[in-house]
Tab-separated table of C-alpha atoms in Angstrom:
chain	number	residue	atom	x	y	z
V	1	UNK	CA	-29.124	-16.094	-38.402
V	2	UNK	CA	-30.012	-19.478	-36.583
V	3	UNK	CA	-30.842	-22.436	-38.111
V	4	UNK	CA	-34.660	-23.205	-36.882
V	5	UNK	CA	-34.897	-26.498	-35.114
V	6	UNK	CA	-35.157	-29.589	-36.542
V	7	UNK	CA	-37.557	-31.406	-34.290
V	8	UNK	CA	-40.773	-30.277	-36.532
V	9	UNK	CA	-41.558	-29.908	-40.218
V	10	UNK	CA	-40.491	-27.145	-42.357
V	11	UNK	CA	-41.395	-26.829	-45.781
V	12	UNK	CA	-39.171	-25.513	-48.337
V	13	UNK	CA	-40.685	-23.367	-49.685
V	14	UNK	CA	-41.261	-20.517	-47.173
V	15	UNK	CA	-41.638	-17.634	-50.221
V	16	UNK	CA	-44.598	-19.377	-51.681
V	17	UNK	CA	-45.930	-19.811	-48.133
V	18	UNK	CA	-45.808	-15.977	-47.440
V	19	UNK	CA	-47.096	-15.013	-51.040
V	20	UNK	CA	-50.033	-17.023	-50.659
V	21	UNK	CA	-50.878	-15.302	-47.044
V	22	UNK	CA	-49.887	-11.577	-47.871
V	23	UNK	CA	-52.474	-12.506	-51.473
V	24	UNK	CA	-55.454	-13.263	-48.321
V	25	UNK	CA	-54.577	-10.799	-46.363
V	26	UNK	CA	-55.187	-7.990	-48.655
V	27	UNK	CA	-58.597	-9.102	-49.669
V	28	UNK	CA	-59.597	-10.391	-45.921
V	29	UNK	CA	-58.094	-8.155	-43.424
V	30	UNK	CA	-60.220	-6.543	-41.177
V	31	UNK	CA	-60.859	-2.540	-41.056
V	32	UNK	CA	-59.021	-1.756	-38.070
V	33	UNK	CA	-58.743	1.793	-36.548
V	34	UNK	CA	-55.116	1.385	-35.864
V	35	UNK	CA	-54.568	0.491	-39.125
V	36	UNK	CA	-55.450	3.513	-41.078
V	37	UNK	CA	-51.936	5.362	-40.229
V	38	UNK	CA	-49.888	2.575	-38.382
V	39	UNK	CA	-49.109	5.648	-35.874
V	40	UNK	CA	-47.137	3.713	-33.473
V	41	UNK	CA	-49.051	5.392	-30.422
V	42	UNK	CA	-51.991	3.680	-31.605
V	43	UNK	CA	-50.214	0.604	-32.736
V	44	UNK	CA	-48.740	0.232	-29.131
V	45	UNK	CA	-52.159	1.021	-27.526
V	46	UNK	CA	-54.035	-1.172	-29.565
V	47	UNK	CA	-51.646	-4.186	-28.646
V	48	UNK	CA	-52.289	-3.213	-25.015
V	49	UNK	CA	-56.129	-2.996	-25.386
V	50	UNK	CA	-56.107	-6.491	-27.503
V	51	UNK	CA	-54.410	-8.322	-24.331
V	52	UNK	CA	-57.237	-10.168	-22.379
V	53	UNK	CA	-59.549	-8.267	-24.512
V	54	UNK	CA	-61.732	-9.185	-27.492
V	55	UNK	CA	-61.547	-7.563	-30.586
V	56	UNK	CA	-65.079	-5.981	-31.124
V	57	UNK	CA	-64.602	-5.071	-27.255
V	58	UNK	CA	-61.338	-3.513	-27.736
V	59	UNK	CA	-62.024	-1.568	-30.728
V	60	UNK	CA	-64.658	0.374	-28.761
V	61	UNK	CA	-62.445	0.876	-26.349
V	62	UNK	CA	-59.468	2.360	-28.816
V	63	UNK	CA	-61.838	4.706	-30.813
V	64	UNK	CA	-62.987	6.237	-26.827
V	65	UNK	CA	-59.660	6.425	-26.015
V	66	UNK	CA	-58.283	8.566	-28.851
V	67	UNK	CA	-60.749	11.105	-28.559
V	68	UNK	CA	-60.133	11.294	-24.630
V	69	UNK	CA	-56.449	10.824	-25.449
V	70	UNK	CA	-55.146	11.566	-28.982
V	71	UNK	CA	-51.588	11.454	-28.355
V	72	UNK	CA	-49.111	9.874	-26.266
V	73	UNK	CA	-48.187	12.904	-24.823
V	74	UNK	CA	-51.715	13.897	-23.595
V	75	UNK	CA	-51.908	10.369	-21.463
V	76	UNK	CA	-48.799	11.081	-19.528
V	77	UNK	CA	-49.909	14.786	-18.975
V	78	UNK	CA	-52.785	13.270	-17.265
V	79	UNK	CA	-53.244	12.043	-13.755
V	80	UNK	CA	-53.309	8.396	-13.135
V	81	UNK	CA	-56.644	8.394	-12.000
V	82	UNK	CA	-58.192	9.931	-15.735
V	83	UNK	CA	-56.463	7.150	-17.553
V	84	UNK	CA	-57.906	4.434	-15.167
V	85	UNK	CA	-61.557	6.015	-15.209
V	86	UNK	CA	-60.999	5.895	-18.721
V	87	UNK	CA	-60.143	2.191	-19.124
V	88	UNK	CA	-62.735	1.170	-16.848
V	89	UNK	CA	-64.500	-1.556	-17.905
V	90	UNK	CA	-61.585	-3.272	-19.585
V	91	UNK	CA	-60.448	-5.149	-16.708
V	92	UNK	CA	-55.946	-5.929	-15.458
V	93	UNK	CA	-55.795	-2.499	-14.955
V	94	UNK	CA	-51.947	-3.118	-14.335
V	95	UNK	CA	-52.239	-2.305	-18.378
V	96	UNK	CA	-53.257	0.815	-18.206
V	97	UNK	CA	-51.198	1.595	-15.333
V	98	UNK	CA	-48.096	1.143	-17.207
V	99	UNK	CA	-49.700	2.543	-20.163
V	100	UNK	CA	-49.284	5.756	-18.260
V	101	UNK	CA	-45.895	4.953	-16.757
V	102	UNK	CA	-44.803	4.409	-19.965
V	103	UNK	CA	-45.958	7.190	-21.177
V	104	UNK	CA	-44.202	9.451	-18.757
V	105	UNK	CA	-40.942	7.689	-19.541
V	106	UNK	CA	-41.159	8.740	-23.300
V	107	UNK	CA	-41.807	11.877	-22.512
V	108	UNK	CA	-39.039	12.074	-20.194
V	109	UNK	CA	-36.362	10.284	-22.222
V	110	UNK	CA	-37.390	9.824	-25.584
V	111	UNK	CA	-38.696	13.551	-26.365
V	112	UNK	CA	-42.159	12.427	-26.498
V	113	UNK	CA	-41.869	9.703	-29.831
V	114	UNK	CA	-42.109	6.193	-29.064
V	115	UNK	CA	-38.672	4.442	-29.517
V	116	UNK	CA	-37.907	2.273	-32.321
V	117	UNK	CA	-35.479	-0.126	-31.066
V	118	UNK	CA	-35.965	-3.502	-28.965
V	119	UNK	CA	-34.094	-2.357	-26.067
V	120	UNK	CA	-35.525	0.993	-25.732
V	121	UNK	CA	-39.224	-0.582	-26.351
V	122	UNK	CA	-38.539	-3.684	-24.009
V	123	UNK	CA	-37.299	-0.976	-20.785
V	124	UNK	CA	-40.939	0.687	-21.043
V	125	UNK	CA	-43.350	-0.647	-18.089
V	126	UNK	CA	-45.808	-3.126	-19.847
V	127	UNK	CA	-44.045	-4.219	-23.133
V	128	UNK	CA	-42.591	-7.810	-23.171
V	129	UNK	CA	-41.199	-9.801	-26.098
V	130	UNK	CA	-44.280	-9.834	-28.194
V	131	UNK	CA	-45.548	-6.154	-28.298
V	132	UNK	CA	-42.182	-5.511	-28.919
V	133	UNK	CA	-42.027	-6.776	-31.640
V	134	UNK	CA	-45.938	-6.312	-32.907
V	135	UNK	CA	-44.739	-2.426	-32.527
V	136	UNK	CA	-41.424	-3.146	-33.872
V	137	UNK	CA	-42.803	-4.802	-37.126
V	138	UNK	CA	-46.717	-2.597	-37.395
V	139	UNK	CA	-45.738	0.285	-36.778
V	140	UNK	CA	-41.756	0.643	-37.938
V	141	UNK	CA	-42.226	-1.912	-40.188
V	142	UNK	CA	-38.659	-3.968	-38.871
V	143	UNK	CA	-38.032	-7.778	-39.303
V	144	UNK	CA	-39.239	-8.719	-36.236
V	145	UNK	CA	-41.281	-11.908	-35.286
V	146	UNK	CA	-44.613	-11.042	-33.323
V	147	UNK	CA	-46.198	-14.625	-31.297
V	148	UNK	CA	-49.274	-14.388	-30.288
V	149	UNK	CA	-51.463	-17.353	-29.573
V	150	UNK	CA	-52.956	-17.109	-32.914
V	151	UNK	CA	-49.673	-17.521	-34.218
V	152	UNK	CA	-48.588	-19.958	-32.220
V	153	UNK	CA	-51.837	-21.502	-33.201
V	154	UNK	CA	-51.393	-21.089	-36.792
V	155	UNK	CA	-47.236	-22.648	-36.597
V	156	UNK	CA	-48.294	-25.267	-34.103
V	157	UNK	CA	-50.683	-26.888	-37.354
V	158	UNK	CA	-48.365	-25.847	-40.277
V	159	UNK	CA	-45.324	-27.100	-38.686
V	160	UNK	CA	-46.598	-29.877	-37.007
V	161	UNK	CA	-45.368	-29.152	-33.115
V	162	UNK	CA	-46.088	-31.883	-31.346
V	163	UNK	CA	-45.108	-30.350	-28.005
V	164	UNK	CA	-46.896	-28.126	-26.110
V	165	UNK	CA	-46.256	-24.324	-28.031
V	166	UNK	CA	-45.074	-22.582	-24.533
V	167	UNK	CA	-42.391	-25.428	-23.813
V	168	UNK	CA	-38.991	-24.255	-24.354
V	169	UNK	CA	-38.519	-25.993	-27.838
V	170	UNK	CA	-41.933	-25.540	-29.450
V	171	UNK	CA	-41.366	-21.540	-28.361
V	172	UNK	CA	-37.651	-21.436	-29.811
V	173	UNK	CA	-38.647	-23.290	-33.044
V	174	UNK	CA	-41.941	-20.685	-33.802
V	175	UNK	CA	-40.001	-17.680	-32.943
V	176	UNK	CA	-37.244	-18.502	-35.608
V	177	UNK	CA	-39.466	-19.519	-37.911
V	178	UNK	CA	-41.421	-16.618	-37.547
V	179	UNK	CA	-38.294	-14.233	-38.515
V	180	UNK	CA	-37.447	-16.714	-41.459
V	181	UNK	CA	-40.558	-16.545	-42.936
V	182	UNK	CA	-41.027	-12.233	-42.730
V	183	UNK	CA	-40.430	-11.377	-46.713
V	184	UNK	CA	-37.980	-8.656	-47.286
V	185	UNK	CA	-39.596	-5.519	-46.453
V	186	UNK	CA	-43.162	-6.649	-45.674
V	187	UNK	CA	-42.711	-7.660	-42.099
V	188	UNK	CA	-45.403	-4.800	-41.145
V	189	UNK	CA	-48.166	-6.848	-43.432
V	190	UNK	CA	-46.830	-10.604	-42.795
V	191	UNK	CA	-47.229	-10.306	-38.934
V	192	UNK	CA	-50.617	-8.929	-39.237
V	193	UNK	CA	-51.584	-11.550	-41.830
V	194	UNK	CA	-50.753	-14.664	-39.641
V	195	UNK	CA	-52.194	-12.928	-36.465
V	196	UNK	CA	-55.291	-12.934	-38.892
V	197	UNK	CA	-54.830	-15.743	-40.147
V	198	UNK	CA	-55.037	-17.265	-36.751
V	199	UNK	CA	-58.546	-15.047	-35.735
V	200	UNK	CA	-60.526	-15.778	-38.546
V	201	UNK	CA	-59.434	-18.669	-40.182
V	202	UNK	CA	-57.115	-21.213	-38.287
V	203	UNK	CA	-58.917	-20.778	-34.790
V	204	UNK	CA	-60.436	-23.220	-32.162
V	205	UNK	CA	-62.480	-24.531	-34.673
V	206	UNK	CA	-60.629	-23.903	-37.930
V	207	UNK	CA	-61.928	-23.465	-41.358
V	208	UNK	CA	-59.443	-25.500	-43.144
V	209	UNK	CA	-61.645	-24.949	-46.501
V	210	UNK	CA	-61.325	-21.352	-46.475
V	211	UNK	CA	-57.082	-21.587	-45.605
V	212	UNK	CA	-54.683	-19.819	-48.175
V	213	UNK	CA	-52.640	-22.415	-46.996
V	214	UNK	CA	-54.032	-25.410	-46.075
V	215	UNK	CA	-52.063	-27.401	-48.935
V	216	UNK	CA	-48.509	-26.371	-46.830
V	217	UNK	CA	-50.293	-27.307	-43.824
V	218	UNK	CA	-48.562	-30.574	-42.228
V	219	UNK	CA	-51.541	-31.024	-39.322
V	220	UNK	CA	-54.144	-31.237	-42.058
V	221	UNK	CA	-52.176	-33.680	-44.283
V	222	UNK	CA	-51.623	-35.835	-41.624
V	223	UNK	CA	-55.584	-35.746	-40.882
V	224	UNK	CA	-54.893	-34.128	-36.874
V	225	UNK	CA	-55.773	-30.632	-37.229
V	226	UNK	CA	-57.884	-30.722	-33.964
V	227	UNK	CA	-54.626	-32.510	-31.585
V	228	UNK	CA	-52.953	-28.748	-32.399
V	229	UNK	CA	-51.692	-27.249	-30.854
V	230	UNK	CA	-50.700	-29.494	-28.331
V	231	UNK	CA	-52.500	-28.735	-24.898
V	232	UNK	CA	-50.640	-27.392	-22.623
V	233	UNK	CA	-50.241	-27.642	-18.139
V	234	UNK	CA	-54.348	-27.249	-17.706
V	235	UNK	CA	-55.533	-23.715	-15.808
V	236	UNK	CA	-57.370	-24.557	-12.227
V	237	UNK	CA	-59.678	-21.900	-10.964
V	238	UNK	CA	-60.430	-20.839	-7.520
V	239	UNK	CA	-63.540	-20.449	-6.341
V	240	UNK	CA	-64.054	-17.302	-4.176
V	241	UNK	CA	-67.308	-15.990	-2.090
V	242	UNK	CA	-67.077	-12.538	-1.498
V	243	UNK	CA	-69.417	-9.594	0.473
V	244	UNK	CA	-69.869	-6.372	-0.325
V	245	UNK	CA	-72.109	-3.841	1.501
V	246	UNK	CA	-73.772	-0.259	-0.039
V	247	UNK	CA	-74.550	1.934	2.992
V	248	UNK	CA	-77.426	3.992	2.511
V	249	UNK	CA	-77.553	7.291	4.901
V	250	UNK	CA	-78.877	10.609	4.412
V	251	UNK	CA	-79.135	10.026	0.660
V	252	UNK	CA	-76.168	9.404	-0.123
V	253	UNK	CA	-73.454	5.907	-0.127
V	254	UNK	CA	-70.296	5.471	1.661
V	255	UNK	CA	-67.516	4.270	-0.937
V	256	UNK	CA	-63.986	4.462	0.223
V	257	UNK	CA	-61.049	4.417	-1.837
V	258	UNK	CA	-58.368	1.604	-2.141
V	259	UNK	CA	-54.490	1.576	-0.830
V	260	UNK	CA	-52.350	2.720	-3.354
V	261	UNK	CA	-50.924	-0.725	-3.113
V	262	UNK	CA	-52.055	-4.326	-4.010
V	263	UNK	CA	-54.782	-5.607	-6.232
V	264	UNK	CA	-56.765	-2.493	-7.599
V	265	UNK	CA	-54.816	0.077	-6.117
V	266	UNK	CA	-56.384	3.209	-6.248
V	267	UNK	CA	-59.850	2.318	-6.974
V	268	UNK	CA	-63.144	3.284	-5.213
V	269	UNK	CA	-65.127	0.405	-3.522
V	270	UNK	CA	-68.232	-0.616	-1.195
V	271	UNK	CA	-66.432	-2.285	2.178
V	272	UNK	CA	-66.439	-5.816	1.511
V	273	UNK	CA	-64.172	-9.133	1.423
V	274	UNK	CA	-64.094	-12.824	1.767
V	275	UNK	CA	-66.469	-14.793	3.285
V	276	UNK	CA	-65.139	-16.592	6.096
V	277	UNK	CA	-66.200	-19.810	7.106
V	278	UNK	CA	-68.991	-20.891	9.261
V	279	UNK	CA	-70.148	-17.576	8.798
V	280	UNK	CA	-73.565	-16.331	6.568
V	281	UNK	CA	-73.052	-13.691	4.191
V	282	UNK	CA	-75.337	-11.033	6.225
V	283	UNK	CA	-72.687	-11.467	9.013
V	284	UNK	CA	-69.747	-11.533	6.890
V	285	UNK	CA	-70.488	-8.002	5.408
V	286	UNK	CA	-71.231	-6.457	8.790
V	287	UNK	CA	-68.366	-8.264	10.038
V	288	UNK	CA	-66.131	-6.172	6.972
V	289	UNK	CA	-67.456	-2.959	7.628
V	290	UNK	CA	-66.511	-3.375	11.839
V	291	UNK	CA	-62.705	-4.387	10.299
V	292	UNK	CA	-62.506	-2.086	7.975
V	293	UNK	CA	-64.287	1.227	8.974
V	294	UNK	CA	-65.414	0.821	12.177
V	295	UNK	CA	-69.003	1.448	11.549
V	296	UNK	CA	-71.993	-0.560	13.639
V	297	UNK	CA	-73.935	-1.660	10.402
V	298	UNK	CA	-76.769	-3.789	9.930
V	299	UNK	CA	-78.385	-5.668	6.498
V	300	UNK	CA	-81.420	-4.452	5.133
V	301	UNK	CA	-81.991	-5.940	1.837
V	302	UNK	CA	-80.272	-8.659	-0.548
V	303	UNK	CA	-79.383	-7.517	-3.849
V	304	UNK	CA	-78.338	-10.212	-5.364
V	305	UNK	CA	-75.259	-12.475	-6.363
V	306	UNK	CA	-72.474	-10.871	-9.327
V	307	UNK	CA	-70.518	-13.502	-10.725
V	308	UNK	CA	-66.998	-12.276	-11.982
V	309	UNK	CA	-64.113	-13.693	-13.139
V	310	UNK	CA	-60.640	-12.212	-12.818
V	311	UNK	CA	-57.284	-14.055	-13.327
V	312	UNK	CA	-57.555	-17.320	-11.882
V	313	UNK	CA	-60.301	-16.549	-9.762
V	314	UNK	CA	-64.005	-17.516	-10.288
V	315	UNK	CA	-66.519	-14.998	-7.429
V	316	UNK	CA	-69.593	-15.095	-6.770
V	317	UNK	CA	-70.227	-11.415	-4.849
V	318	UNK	CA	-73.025	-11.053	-2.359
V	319	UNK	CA	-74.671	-7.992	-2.413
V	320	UNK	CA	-76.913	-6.132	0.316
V	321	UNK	CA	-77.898	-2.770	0.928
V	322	UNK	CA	-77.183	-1.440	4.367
V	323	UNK	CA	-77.842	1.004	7.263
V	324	UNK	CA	-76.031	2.007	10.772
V	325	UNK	CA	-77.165	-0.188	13.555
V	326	UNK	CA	-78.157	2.411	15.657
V	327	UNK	CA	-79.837	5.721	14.810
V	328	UNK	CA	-77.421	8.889	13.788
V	329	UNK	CA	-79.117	11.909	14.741
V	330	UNK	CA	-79.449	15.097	12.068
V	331	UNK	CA	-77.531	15.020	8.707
V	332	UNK	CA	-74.654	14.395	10.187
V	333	UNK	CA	-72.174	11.847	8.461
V	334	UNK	CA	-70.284	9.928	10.680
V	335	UNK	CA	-66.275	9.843	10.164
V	336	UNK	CA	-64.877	5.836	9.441
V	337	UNK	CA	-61.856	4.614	10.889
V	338	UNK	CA	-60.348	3.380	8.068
V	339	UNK	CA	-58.246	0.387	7.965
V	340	UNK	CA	-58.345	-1.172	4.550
V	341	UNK	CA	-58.735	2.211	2.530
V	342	UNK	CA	-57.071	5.575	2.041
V	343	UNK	CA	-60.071	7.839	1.590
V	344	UNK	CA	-63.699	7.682	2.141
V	345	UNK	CA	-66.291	9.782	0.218
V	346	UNK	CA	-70.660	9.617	0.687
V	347	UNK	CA	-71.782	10.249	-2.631
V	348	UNK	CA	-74.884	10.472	-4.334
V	349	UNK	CA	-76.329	7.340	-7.044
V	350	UNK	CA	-76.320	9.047	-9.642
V	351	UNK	CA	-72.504	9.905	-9.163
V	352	UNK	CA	-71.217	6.589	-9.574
V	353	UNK	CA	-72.573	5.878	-13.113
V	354	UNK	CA	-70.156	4.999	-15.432
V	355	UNK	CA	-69.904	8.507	-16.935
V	356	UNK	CA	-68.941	9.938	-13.082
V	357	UNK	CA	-65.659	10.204	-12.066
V	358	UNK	CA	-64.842	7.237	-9.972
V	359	UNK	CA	-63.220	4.140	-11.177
V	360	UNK	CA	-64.444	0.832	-9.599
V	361	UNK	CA	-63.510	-2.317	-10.011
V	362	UNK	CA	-65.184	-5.108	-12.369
V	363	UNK	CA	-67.381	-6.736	-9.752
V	364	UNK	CA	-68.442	-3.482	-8.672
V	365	UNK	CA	-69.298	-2.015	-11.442
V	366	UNK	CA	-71.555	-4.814	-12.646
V	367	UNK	CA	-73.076	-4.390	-9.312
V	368	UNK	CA	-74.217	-0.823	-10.154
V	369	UNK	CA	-74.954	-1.818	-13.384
V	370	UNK	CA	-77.488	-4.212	-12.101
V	371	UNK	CA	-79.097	-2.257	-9.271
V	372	UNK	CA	-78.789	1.249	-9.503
V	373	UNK	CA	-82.406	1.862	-9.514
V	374	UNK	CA	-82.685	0.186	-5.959
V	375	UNK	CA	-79.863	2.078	-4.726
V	376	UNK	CA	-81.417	5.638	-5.734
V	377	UNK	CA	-84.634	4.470	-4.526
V	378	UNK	CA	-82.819	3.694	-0.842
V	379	UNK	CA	-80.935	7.290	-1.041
V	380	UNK	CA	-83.966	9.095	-2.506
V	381	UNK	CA	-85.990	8.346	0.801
V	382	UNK	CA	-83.441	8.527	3.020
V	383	UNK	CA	-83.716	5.051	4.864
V	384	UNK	CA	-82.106	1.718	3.153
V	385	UNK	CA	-85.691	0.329	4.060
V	386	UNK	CA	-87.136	2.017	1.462
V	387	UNK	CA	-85.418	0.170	-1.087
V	388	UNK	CA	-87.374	-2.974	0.415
């Protein structure tokens, strides 16, 4: 085994460390779902769910998901489109995408039972170093570290780092002291202890008082608990404005269905995009629907504004409610020439609540949540000017 670096403090005596956190843990940790059988289908998920995602959020999420999908197998027997509608809501839907992929790939090559080796784990769609080793060490119970940013958190004040914990050496140094410090056949326990640790104890604003061990803790001796960990290169947002349009005709609203490539492949939509400049929002979402279906369309009513944040981007969506320019005679629908979508449907409200079968994105679905009402009120008379 490697010697862990030298740059940063390590105190001798790494047993005593671990006893005193594996002592908390019992008493402290958290009643977890995927704890109760350390099933490594549920471990795996869990660690999926948990990225991006809080913890109250994504234990909702887990207990849904077992009852729609209690095994691995019964994910990759489903379509693509039942696992999305049922992560909805969740948000980087590339997780759930190669959730399934994954899934499909055990089925196909590991009869069905999640592999308990590094390689085999790290060749799945969706599993990097870390959840790796959190299934490695949860759910199989192997000597393998598991860095999160809580532990990373947690190292960066015991040891000292004074680097940034994703530079090369700061990384290096916590991974090997993270296998040093795994106690001989407790590596399933010790991971999950300094990952909770790190929640509920050492966080953004730690509790040093309440710390099993605080008195090992080189940060607090040295009185600079709050310069760790070391910031690292600070995140810029962009700013995006974004349009979106709900066509109202006949009772029912166009949605049309994304590519099957690019951001949100797959997903069902209103016609909408960026705003472009010099131009007002009313005339940027007629402007969309012209590129991207074709369709004559003018604003009726404002909605409102959804703000939504996804990856580096910070949008504030403008929202109107919409009818064709000109009259179309009868019930007839008109046909969209679609250039930004691969399928079109007009569907009723009341068919787009969460419970329906269409997954939408983020923005999209706040939008519904906030103004569903006004929409059914539009479709229930027929004319978007109702909803005025």
């Amino acid at each position: 085994m490697a010697e862990a670096r030298s740059e940063f403090a390590v105190p001798p005596e790494h047993a005593a460390l671990a006893e005193k956190l594996l002592a908390w843990f019992d008493l402290h940790q958290r009643a977890l779902p995927w704890r109760t059988t350390y099933d490594p289908y549920a471990v795996w998920l869990s660690e999926i769910m948990l990225q991006q995602t809080q913890m109250e959020r994504a234990v909702e999420y887990f207990e849904r998901w077992m009852r729609r999908f209690p095994s691995l197998n019964s994910v990759a027997e489903s379509s693509l489109e039942e696992v999305l509608k049922a992560w909805e809501g969740l948000g980087y839907y590339s997780r759930a995408r190669n959730l399934h992929k994954a899934a499909r790939m055990i089925q196909e090559r590991h009869g069905g039972v999640p592999p308990s080796d590094y390689a085999s784990l790290r060749a799945l769609p969706g599993i990097g170093d870390y959840t790796a080793g959190a299934i490695l060490s949860i759910a199989f119970n192997q000597p393998v570290p598991a860095v999160d940013a809580n532990v990373e958190r947690v190292f960066s004040r015991l040891f000292d780092i004074d680097a940034p914990v994703k530079s090369a050496v700061a990384s290096d140094f916590i991974r090997q002291m993270a296998r040093m410090l795994i106690p001989p056949g407790k590596a399933r326990v010790f991971n999950q202890a300094l990952m909770e640790l790190g929640a509920l104890v050492c966080g953004k604003k730690p509790l040093c008082a309440s710390c099993p061990v605080s008195a090992r803790c080189q940060a607090r001796r040295l009185g600079i608990v709050a310069e760790r960990p070391v910031p690292g290169k600070k995140v810029t947002y962009a700013a995006l404005e974004i349009i979106s349009g709900v066509l109202v005709h006949q009772g029912r609203l166009f949605l049309q269905k994304r590519q099957d490539s690019g951001v949100w492949a797959g997903f069902w939509e209103f016609p909408g995009g960026r705003l472009e400049a010099g131009e007002t929002p009313e005339q940027g979402v007629v402007r969309e629907f012209m590129e991207e279906t074709e369709f004559a369309v003018k604003v009726q009513t404002s909605l409102g504004i959804v703000r939504h944040a996804y990856t580096r981007y910070r949008i504030r969506m403008h929202c109107f409610i919409c009818a064709f320019a000109d009259s179309v005679g009868g019930r007839d629908f008109p046909e969209p020439v679609l250039h930004a979508a691969s399928a079109y449907r007009w569907v009723l409200p009341d068919e787009l609540t969460a419970e329906g079968g269409y997954v939408l994105p983020a923005g999209h679905r706040k939008m519904l949540d906030a103004w569903l009402p006004e929409l059914r009120k539009a479709a229930s008379c027929g004319n978007a000017l109702c909803a005025l």
